[in-house]
Amino acid sequence: MTTGATVWLTGLPSAGKTTIAYELAGRLKAEGHLVEVLDGDEIREFLSAGLGFSREDRHTNVQRVGFLAELLARNGVKALVPVIAPYAESRDAVRRRHQEGGSAYLEVHVATPVEVCSERDVKGLYAKQAAGELSGLTGVDDPYEEPESPDLRIESQHQSVRESAAAVHALLTERGLA
Ligand SMILES: Nc1ncnc2c1ncn2[C@@H]1O[C@H](COP(=O)(O)OS(=O)(=O)O)[C@@H](OP(=O)(O)O)[C@H]1O
Ligand SMILES: Nc1ncnc2c1ncn2[C@@H]1O[C@H](COP(=O)(O)OP(=O)(O)O)[C@@H](O)[C@H]1O
């Protein structure tokens, strides 16, 4: 069995979390690892259907994803998690769950500045917020508590997608997980 681990990619909308997760997933799969991407949008459609974006709902969402990721990690899967997880308390609870389960957990902060994210605006959310059609957007008019000591910080505005994914891969290698 391959060594499991959770890699949580936290950051603002359009920071690059999902893109990096799928790029890394492709590379890890080609190397023979078991990999699952717990895509935030898919999770919200199925596992967390009905939850919104209040602090309480985001916390619940993150705990559900954390539970699933730990189960996968414990069973030899690399669980790649591109989910905003804006609250430090929620992320810490997920880390604790992994420690208790004996599963490896890496926190990667995709630290793309909000100015760059709002320029990318992959899903048009920043434009909607600016037009007054949406409120409570993370990093704009809703909190994002930056990780104080992530295992890795990625400045995606200065790198290609391949370079960003390679940085996470290097971290996994350094920790004996890939
Ligand atoms: N108000 C608001 N704030 C932030 N994000 C919003 C919001 N409304 C919708 N979306 C879209 O939902 C995705 C965030 O879901 P997550 O499950 O990753 O967020 S959270 O951890 O529960 O906060 C997020 O996906 P990503 O862009 O991939 O981060 C957004 O596309
Ligand atoms: N180094 C990089 N890493 C990740 N994404 C990047 C990078 N450089 C540019 N991008 C672009 O930024 C966008 C990020 O979108 P996405 O991955 O959906 O963000 P998120 O999942 O954080 O909301 C994509 O269009 C991607 O091509």
Short mmCIF file of C-alpha atoms and ligand atoms in Angstrom, two decimals:
data_model
loop_
_atom_site.label_atom_id
_atom_site.label_comp_id
_atom_site.label_asym_id
_atom_site.label_seq_id
_atom_site.Cartn_x
_atom_site.Cartn_y
_atom_site.Cartn_z
CA MET A 1 0.00 0.00 0.00
CA THR A 2 1.25 3.51 -0.77
CA THR A 3 1.59 6.06 2.04
CA GLY A 4 -1.50 8.17 2.47
CA ALA A 5 -1.58 11.86 3.31
CA THR A 6 -3.89 14.83 3.18
CA VAL A 7 -2.67 17.92 1.35
CA TRP A 8 -5.00 20.80 2.16
CA LEU A 9 -4.73 23.72 -0.26
CA THR A 10 -6.21 26.75 1.45
CA GLY A 11 -6.56 30.20 -0.10
CA LEU A 12 -8.92 32.72 -1.65
CA PRO A 13 -11.28 32.03 -4.56
CA SER A 14 -9.23 31.97 -7.82
CA ALA A 15 -5.96 31.61 -5.87
CA GLY A 16 -5.12 28.43 -7.81
CA LYS A 17 -6.07 25.70 -5.32
CA THR A 18 -8.06 23.54 -7.75
CA THR A 19 -5.63 23.93 -10.65
CA ILE A 20 -2.64 22.96 -8.51
CA ALA A 21 -4.54 20.00 -6.99
CA TYR A 22 -5.36 18.49 -10.41
CA GLU A 23 -1.88 19.13 -11.79
CA LEU A 24 -0.34 17.42 -8.76
CA ALA A 25 -2.90 14.60 -8.92
CA GLY A 26 -1.87 13.83 -12.50
CA ARG A 27 1.78 13.68 -11.57
CA LEU A 28 1.22 11.52 -8.48
CA LYS A 29 -1.05 9.10 -10.37
CA ALA A 30 1.57 8.71 -13.10
CA GLU A 31 4.03 7.74 -10.35
CA GLY A 32 1.66 5.04 -9.08
CA HIS A 33 0.12 6.76 -6.06
CA LEU A 34 -3.53 6.44 -5.12
CA VAL A 35 -4.98 9.94 -5.39
CA GLU A 36 -8.34 11.63 -4.85
CA VAL A 37 -9.12 15.33 -5.28
CA LEU A 38 -11.86 16.42 -2.90
CA ASP A 39 -13.04 19.29 -5.04
CA GLY A 40 -14.84 22.00 -3.05
CA ASP A 41 -17.56 22.44 -5.66
CA GLU A 42 -18.29 18.69 -5.87
CA ILE A 43 -18.31 18.39 -2.10
CA ARG A 44 -20.82 21.23 -1.86
CA GLU A 45 -23.03 19.55 -4.47
CA PHE A 46 -23.11 16.17 -2.75
CA LEU A 47 -21.66 15.88 0.77
CA SER A 48 -22.50 19.43 1.89
CA ALA A 49 -25.62 20.16 -0.20
CA GLY A 50 -27.70 22.78 1.58
CA LEU A 51 -24.82 24.45 3.39
CA GLY A 52 -24.15 28.13 2.71
CA PHE A 53 -21.25 30.43 3.47
CA SER A 54 -21.90 31.54 7.05
CA ARG A 55 -19.08 30.95 9.52
CA GLU A 56 -20.98 28.00 10.99
CA ASP A 57 -21.73 26.39 7.61
CA ARG A 58 -18.16 26.84 6.38
CA HIS A 59 -16.91 25.22 9.60
CA THR A 60 -19.30 22.29 9.14
CA ASN A 61 -18.26 21.91 5.52
CA VAL A 62 -14.56 21.90 6.39
CA GLN A 63 -15.05 19.32 9.18
CA ARG A 64 -16.93 17.00 6.79
CA VAL A 65 -14.21 17.27 4.19
CA GLY A 66 -11.55 16.82 6.87
CA PHE A 67 -13.26 13.65 8.09
CA LEU A 68 -13.38 12.19 4.59
CA ALA A 69 -9.79 13.21 3.80
CA GLU A 70 -8.51 11.53 6.96
CA LEU A 71 -10.35 8.29 6.12
CA LEU A 72 -8.75 8.29 2.68
CA ALA A 73 -5.30 9.22 3.99
CA ARG A 74 -5.47 6.45 6.60
CA ASN A 75 -6.09 4.00 3.75
CA GLY A 76 -3.12 4.91 1.63
CA VAL A 77 -4.66 7.62 -0.53
CA LYS A 78 -3.20 11.06 -1.20
CA ALA A 79 -6.25 13.24 -0.52
CA LEU A 80 -5.77 16.60 -2.22
CA VAL A 81 -8.19 19.19 -0.87
CA PRO A 82 -8.66 22.50 -2.69
CA VAL A 83 -11.10 24.04 -0.21
CA ILE A 84 -10.91 27.64 1.06
CA ALA A 85 -11.20 26.78 4.80
CA PRO A 86 -11.05 30.44 5.88
CA TYR A 87 -11.01 29.92 9.66
CA ALA A 88 -7.86 28.87 11.55
CA GLU A 89 -9.94 27.09 14.17
CA SER A 90 -11.56 24.85 11.53
CA ARG A 91 -8.20 24.04 9.93
CA ASP A 92 -6.66 23.27 13.33
CA ALA A 93 -9.49 20.84 14.12
CA VAL A 94 -8.81 19.00 10.86
CA ARG A 95 -5.09 18.83 11.65
CA ARG A 96 -5.90 17.40 15.12
CA ARG A 97 -8.18 14.76 13.61
CA HIS A 98 -5.30 13.63 11.41
CA GLN A 99 -2.88 13.54 14.33
CA GLU A 100 -5.34 11.43 16.32
CA GLY A 101 -5.78 9.05 13.38
CA GLY A 102 -2.03 8.81 12.78
CA SER A 103 -2.40 10.28 9.27
CA ALA A 104 -0.02 12.72 7.61
CA TYR A 105 -1.40 16.21 7.10
CA LEU A 106 0.17 19.05 5.12
CA GLU A 107 -1.21 22.57 4.97
CA VAL A 108 -0.38 24.50 1.81
CA HIS A 109 -1.30 28.17 1.70
CA VAL A 110 -1.93 29.24 -1.89
CA ALA A 111 -1.18 32.84 -1.00
CA THR A 112 -2.15 34.62 -4.19
CA PRO A 113 -2.98 38.25 -3.34
CA VAL A 114 -6.62 39.28 -3.57
CA GLU A 115 -5.80 41.79 -6.33
CA VAL A 116 -4.52 38.95 -8.54
CA CYS A 117 -7.42 36.66 -7.59
CA SER A 118 -10.00 39.30 -8.45
CA GLU A 119 -8.27 39.88 -11.78
CA ARG A 120 -8.38 36.14 -12.56
CA ASP A 121 -11.97 35.87 -11.27
CA VAL A 122 -12.39 32.35 -12.67
CA LYS A 123 -16.06 32.09 -11.64
CA GLY A 124 -17.00 35.75 -11.86
CA LEU A 125 -17.58 36.01 -8.10
CA TYR A 126 -15.43 39.13 -7.58
CA ALA A 127 -17.33 40.93 -10.34
CA LYS A 128 -20.64 39.89 -8.79
CA GLN A 129 -19.52 41.14 -5.39
CA ALA A 130 -18.42 44.46 -6.90
CA ALA A 131 -21.79 44.77 -8.65
CA GLY A 132 -23.61 44.21 -5.36
CA GLU A 133 -25.06 40.88 -6.55
CA LEU A 134 -23.23 38.78 -3.94
CA SER A 135 -22.01 39.44 -0.41
CA GLY A 136 -19.83 37.50 2.00
CA LEU A 137 -17.09 36.78 -0.52
CA THR A 138 -13.98 35.41 1.17
CA GLY A 139 -11.14 37.90 1.23
CA VAL A 140 -13.35 40.81 0.16
CA ASP A 141 -16.25 41.21 2.58
CA ASP A 142 -15.86 37.95 4.51
CA PRO A 143 -12.87 36.85 6.61
CA TYR A 144 -9.88 34.84 5.50
CA GLU A 145 -7.56 34.03 8.39
CA GLU A 146 -4.14 33.47 6.84
CA PRO A 147 -2.29 30.38 8.06
CA GLU A 148 0.49 31.48 10.40
CA SER A 149 2.83 28.56 9.82
CA PRO A 150 1.74 26.50 6.84
CA ASP A 151 3.94 23.62 5.69
CA LEU A 152 4.31 25.48 2.41
CA ARG A 153 3.33 28.89 1.05
CA ILE A 154 2.85 29.27 -2.70
CA GLU A 155 3.01 32.61 -4.51
CA SER A 156 1.17 31.46 -7.62
CA GLN A 157 1.33 34.90 -9.24
CA HIS A 158 5.08 34.36 -9.72
CA GLN A 159 4.99 30.75 -10.95
CA SER A 160 3.59 28.50 -13.65
CA VAL A 161 1.04 25.86 -12.65
CA ARG A 162 3.69 23.18 -13.14
CA GLU A 163 6.11 25.00 -10.83
CA SER A 164 3.47 25.37 -8.12
CA ALA A 165 2.53 21.68 -8.32
CA ALA A 166 6.23 20.76 -8.32
CA ALA A 167 6.72 22.72 -5.08
CA VAL A 168 3.98 20.69 -3.37
CA HIS A 169 5.45 17.49 -4.81
CA ALA A 170 8.86 18.44 -3.42
CA LEU A 171 7.29 18.93 0.01
CA LEU A 172 5.74 15.45 -0.15
CA THR A 173 9.11 13.99 -1.15
CA GLU A 174 10.90 15.86 1.65
CA ARG A 175 8.44 14.39 4.18
CA GLY A 176 8.91 10.87 2.81
CA LEU A 177 5.38 10.75 1.39
CA ALA A 178 6.14 10.63 -2.35
N1 LIG B 1 -19.42 33.91 -0.65
C1 LIG B 1 -18.52 33.04 -1.11
N2 LIG B 1 -17.26 33.01 -0.58
C2 LIG B 1 -16.36 32.13 -1.05
N3 LIG B 1 -16.60 31.24 -2.05
C3 LIG B 1 -17.83 31.23 -2.60
C4 LIG B 1 -18.84 32.13 -2.16
N4 LIG B 1 -19.96 31.88 -2.89
C5 LIG B 1 -19.66 30.89 -3.74
N5 LIG B 1 -18.39 30.49 -3.58
C6 LIG B 1 -17.78 29.37 -4.35
O1 LIG B 1 -17.74 28.25 -3.50
C7 LIG B 1 -16.42 27.75 -3.38
C8 LIG B 1 -16.00 27.79 -1.91
O2 LIG B 1 -16.36 26.64 -1.33
P1 LIG B 1 -15.45 25.96 -0.23
O3 LIG B 1 -16.21 24.76 0.18
O4 LIG B 1 -14.07 25.80 -0.74
O5 LIG B 1 -15.43 27.09 0.91
S1 LIG B 1 -15.37 26.99 2.50
O6 LIG B 1 -14.12 26.35 2.88
O7 LIG B 1 -16.52 26.21 2.97
O8 LIG B 1 -15.41 28.39 2.95
C9 LIG B 1 -15.48 28.70 -4.07
O9 LIG B 1 -14.67 27.90 -4.90
P2 LIG B 1 -13.16 28.29 -5.28
O10 LIG B 1 -13.28 29.46 -6.19
O11 LIG B 1 -12.65 27.06 -5.98
O12 LIG B 1 -12.41 28.61 -4.03
C10 LIG B 1 -16.39 29.65 -4.82
O13 LIG B 1 -16.38 29.37 -6.17
N1 LIG B 2 0.97 29.02 -10.56
C1 LIG B 2 -0.34 28.86 -10.69
N2 LIG B 2 -0.97 27.92 -9.95
C2 LIG B 2 -2.31 27.76 -10.06
N3 LIG B 2 -3.12 28.45 -10.89
C3 LIG B 2 -2.54 29.41 -11.67
C4 LIG B 2 -1.14 29.65 -11.59
N4 LIG B 2 -0.85 30.64 -12.46
C5 LIG B 2 -2.00 30.99 -13.04
N5 LIG B 2 -3.04 30.24 -12.58
C6 LIG B 2 -4.45 30.35 -13.03
O1 LIG B 2 -5.25 30.83 -11.96
C7 LIG B 2 -6.56 30.27 -12.01
C8 LIG B 2 -6.85 29.60 -10.68
O2 LIG B 2 -8.16 29.09 -10.67
P1 LIG B 2 -8.61 27.92 -9.70
O3 LIG B 2 -7.59 26.84 -9.66
O4 LIG B 2 -10.01 27.53 -10.06
O5 LIG B 2 -8.60 28.66 -8.27
P2 LIG B 2 -9.30 28.24 -6.91
O6 LIG B 2 -9.54 26.74 -6.94
O7 LIG B 2 -8.32 28.64 -5.85
O8 LIG B 2 -10.57 29.01 -6.85
C9 LIG B 2 -6.59 29.30 -13.18
O9 LIG B 2 -7.13 29.95 -14.31
C10 LIG B 2 -5.08 29.01 -13.41
O10 LIG B 2 -4.78 28.67 -14.74
#
